Tab-separated table of C-alpha atoms in Angstrom:
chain	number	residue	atom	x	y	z
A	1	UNK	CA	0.000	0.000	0.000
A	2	UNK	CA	1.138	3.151	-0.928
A	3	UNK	CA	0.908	4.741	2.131
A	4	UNK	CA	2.010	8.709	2.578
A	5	UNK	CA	1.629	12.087	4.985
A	6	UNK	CA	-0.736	13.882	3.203
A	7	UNK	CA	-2.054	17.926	4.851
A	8	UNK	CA	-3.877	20.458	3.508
A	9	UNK	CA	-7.179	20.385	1.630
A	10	UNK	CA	-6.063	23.152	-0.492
A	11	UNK	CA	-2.997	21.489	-2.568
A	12	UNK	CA	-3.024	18.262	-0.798
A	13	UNK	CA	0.811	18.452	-0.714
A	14	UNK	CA	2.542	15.003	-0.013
A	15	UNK	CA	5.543	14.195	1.370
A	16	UNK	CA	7.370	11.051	1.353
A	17	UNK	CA	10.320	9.499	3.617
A	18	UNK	CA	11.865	6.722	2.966
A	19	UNK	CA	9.233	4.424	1.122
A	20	UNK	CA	6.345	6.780	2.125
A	21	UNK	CA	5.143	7.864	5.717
A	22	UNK	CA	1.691	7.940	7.511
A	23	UNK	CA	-0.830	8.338	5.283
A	24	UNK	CA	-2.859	6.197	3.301
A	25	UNK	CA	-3.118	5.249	-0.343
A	26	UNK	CA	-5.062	7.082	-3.568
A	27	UNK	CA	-6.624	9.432	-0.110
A	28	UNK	CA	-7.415	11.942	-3.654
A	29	UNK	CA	-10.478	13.688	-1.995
A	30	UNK	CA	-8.478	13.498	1.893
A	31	UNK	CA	-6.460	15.850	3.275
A	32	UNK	CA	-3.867	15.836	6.700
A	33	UNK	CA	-2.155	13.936	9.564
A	34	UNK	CA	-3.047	11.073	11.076
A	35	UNK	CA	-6.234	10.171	13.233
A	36	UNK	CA	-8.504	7.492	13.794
A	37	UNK	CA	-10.349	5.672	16.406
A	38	UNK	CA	-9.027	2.389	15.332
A	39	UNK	CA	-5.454	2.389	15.896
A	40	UNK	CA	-4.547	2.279	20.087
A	41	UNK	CA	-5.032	6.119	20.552
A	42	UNK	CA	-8.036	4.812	22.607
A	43	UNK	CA	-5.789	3.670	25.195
A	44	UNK	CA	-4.374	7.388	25.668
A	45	UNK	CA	-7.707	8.685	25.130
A	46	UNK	CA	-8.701	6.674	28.210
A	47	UNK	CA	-5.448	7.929	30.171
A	48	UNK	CA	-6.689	11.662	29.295
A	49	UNK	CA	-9.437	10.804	31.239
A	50	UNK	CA	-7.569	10.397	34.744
A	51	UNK	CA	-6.748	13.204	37.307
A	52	UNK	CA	-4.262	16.223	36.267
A	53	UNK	CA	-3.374	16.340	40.008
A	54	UNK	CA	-0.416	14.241	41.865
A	55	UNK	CA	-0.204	13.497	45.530
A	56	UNK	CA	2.653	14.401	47.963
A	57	UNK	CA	3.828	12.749	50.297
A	58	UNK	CA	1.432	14.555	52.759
A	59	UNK	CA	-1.590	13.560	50.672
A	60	UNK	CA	-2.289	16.833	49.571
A	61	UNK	CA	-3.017	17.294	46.102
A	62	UNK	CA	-0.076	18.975	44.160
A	63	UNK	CA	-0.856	20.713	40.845
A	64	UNK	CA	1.245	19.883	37.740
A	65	UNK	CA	3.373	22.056	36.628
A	66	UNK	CA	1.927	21.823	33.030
A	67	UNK	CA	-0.159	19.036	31.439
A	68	UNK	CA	-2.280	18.366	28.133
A	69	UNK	CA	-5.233	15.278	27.689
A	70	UNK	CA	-7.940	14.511	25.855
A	71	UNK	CA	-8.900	13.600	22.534
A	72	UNK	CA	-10.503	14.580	19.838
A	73	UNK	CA	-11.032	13.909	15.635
A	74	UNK	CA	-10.793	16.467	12.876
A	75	UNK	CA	-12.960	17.835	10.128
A	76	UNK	CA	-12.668	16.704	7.319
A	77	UNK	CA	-14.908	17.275	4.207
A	78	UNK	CA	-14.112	13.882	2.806
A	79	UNK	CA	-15.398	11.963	5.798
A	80	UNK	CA	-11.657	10.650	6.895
A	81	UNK	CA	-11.392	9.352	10.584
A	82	UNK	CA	-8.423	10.878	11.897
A	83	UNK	CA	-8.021	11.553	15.711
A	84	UNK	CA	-5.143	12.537	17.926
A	85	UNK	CA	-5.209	11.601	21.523
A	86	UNK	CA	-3.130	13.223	24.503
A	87	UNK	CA	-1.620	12.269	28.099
A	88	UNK	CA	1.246	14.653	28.858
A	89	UNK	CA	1.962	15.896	31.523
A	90	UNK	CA	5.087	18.260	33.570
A	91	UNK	CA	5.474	16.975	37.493
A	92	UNK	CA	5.226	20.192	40.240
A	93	UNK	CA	8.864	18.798	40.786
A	94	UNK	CA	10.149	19.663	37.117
A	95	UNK	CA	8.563	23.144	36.684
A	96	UNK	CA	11.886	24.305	35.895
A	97	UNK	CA	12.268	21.728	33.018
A	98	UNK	CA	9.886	21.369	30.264
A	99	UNK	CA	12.159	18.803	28.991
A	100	UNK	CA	10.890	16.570	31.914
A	101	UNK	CA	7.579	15.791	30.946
A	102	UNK	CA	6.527	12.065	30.274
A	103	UNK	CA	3.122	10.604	28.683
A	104	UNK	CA	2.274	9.609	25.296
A	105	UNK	CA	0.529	10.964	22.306
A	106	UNK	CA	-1.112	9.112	19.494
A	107	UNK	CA	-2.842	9.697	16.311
A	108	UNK	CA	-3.963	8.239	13.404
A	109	UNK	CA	-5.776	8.651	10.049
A	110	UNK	CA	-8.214	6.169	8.159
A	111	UNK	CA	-10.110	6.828	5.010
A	112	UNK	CA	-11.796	3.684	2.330
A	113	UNK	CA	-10.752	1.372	4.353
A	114	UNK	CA	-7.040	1.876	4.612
A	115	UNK	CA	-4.644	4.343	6.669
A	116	UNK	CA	-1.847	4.046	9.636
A	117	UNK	CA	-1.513	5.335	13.051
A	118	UNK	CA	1.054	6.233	15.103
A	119	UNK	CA	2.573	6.964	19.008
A	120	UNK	CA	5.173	9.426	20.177
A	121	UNK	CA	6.607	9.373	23.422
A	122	UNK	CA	6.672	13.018	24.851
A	123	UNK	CA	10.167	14.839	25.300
A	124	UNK	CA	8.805	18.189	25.995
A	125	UNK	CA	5.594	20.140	26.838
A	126	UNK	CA	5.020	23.732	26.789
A	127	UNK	CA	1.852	25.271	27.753
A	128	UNK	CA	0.666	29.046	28.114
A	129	UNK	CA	-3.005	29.965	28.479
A	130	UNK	CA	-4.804	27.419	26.920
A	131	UNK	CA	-2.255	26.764	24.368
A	132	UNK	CA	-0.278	23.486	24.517
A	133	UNK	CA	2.884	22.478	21.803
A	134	UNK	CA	4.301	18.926	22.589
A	135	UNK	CA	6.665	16.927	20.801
A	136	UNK	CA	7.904	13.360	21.702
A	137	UNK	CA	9.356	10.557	19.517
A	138	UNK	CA	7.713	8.113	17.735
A	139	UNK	CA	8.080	4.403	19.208
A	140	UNK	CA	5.411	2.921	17.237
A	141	UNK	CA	3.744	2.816	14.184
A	142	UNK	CA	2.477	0.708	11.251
A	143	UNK	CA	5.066	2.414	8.747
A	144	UNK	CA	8.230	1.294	8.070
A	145	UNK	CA	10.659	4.367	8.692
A	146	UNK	CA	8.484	6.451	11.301
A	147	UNK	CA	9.826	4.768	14.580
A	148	UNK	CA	12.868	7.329	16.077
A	149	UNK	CA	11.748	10.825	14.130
A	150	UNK	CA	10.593	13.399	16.479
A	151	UNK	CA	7.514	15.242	16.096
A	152	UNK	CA	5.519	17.808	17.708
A	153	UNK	CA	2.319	18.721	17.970
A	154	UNK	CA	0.240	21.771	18.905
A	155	UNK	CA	-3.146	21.978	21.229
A	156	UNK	CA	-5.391	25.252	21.699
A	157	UNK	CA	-7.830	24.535	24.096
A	158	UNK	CA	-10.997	27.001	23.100
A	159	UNK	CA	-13.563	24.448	24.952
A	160	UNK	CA	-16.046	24.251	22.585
A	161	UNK	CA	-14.540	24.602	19.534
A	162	UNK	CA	-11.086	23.453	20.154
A	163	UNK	CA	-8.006	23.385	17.429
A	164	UNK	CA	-4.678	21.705	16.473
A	165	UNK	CA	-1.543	21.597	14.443
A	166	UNK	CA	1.416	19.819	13.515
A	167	UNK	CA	5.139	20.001	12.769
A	168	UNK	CA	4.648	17.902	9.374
A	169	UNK	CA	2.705	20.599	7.951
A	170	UNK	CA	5.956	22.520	7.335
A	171	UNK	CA	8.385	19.358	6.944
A	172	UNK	CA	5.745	17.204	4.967
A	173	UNK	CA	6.337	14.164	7.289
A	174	UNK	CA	8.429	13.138	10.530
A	175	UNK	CA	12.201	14.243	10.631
A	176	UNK	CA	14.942	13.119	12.630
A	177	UNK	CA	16.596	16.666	13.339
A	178	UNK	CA	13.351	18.193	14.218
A	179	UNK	CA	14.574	20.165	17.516
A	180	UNK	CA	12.261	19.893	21.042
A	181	UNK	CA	9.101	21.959	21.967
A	182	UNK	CA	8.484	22.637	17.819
A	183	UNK	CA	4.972	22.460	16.198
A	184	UNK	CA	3.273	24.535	14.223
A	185	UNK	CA	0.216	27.111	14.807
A	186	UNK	CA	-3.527	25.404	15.160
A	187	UNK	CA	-4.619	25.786	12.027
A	188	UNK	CA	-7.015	22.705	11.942
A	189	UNK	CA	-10.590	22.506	13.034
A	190	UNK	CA	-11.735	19.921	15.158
A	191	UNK	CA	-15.105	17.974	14.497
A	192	UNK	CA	-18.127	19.342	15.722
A	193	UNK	CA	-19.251	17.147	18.827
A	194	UNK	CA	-15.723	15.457	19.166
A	195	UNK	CA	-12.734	16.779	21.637
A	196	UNK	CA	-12.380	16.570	25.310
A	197	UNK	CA	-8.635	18.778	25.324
A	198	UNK	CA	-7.535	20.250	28.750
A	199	UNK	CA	-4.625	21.987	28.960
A	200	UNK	CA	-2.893	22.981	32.857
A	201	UNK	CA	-1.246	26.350	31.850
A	202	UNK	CA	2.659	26.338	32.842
A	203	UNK	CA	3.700	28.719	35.083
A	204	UNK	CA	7.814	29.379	35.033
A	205	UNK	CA	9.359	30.692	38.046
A	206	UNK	CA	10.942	33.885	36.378
């Protein structure tokens, strides 16, 4: 299968690595990233759904220092499934270190029957407002050549209408000198009726 990273309705640029990355085959009327409910982002979806807060020692609850869940699926005119899921999160104890935070993220995108997914294992997390960028590594992934390229990712939390971005939309698909913390702005729209996104806003000590 002729699988490929595919963005953008308007152009539907492709890019390829290696034999051809994340994306399915002939997708002529599809457009972006990943996503799909198939592929095992519903395990992190059902990690988004546990407690932001850790416990101390004295069994109060300690608020992270930063930290981005939830899932969601985007629009898409074509009909294609594609969903990103998120469970990353910055310990009280690393709020000087971005670099710090652990979790997953995982996506994936499915249109006539074929597609790929993907999972990343987070390496940094940023958050402001309600604006989260998080990149990570993939580990996993049905495509030969994704597993070790870095990618990031980028969450803005609106509540009701929330959006989302990605580094491939500038490097057309996942690339091993891709620095930390880098995604791009939220320029996609997320399905009406889908998304659960929570971002914990990062506070530096300046």
């Amino acid at each position: 299968m002729n699988r490929r990273w595919t963005f953008g309705n308007r152009g539907r640029r492709t890019a390829v690595l290696g034999a051809a990355l994340l994306l399915t085959a002939g997708l002529a009327g599809s457009a972006t990233a990943f996503g799909a409910e198939d592929g095992p982002a519903s395990a992190a979806a059902s990690a988004a759904a546990s407690a932001t807060a850790s416990t101390t020692a004295s069994g109060k609850a300690a608020r992270e220092a930063a930290a981005l869940t939830g899932s969601a699926k985007l629009y898409r005119s074509a009909g294609d499934d594609i969903t990103f899921s998120f469970d990353a999160r910055l310990a009280a104890k690393d709020n000087d270190d971005p670099l710090k935070a652990t979790g997953t993220f995982e996506w994936s995108h499915y249109a006539g029957g074929e597609g790929a997914w993907a999972k990343a294992e987070v390496d940094c997390l940023l958050t402001g407002g309600k604006v989260a960028v998080v990149s990570g590594v993939i580990t996993d992934s049905d495509l030969p050549g994704a597993k070790g390229k870095r990618v990031g990712v980028t969450v803005h939390d609106t509540g009701r209408h929330d959006r989302l971005g990605y580094s491939w939309a500038a490097t057309g698909g996942p690339v091993g000198g891709l620095p930390r913390c880098v995604s791009s702005a939220p320029f996609e729209k997320v399905k009406k009726g889908t998304g659960d996104f929570t971002v914990v806003p990062w506070l530096p000590k300046f």
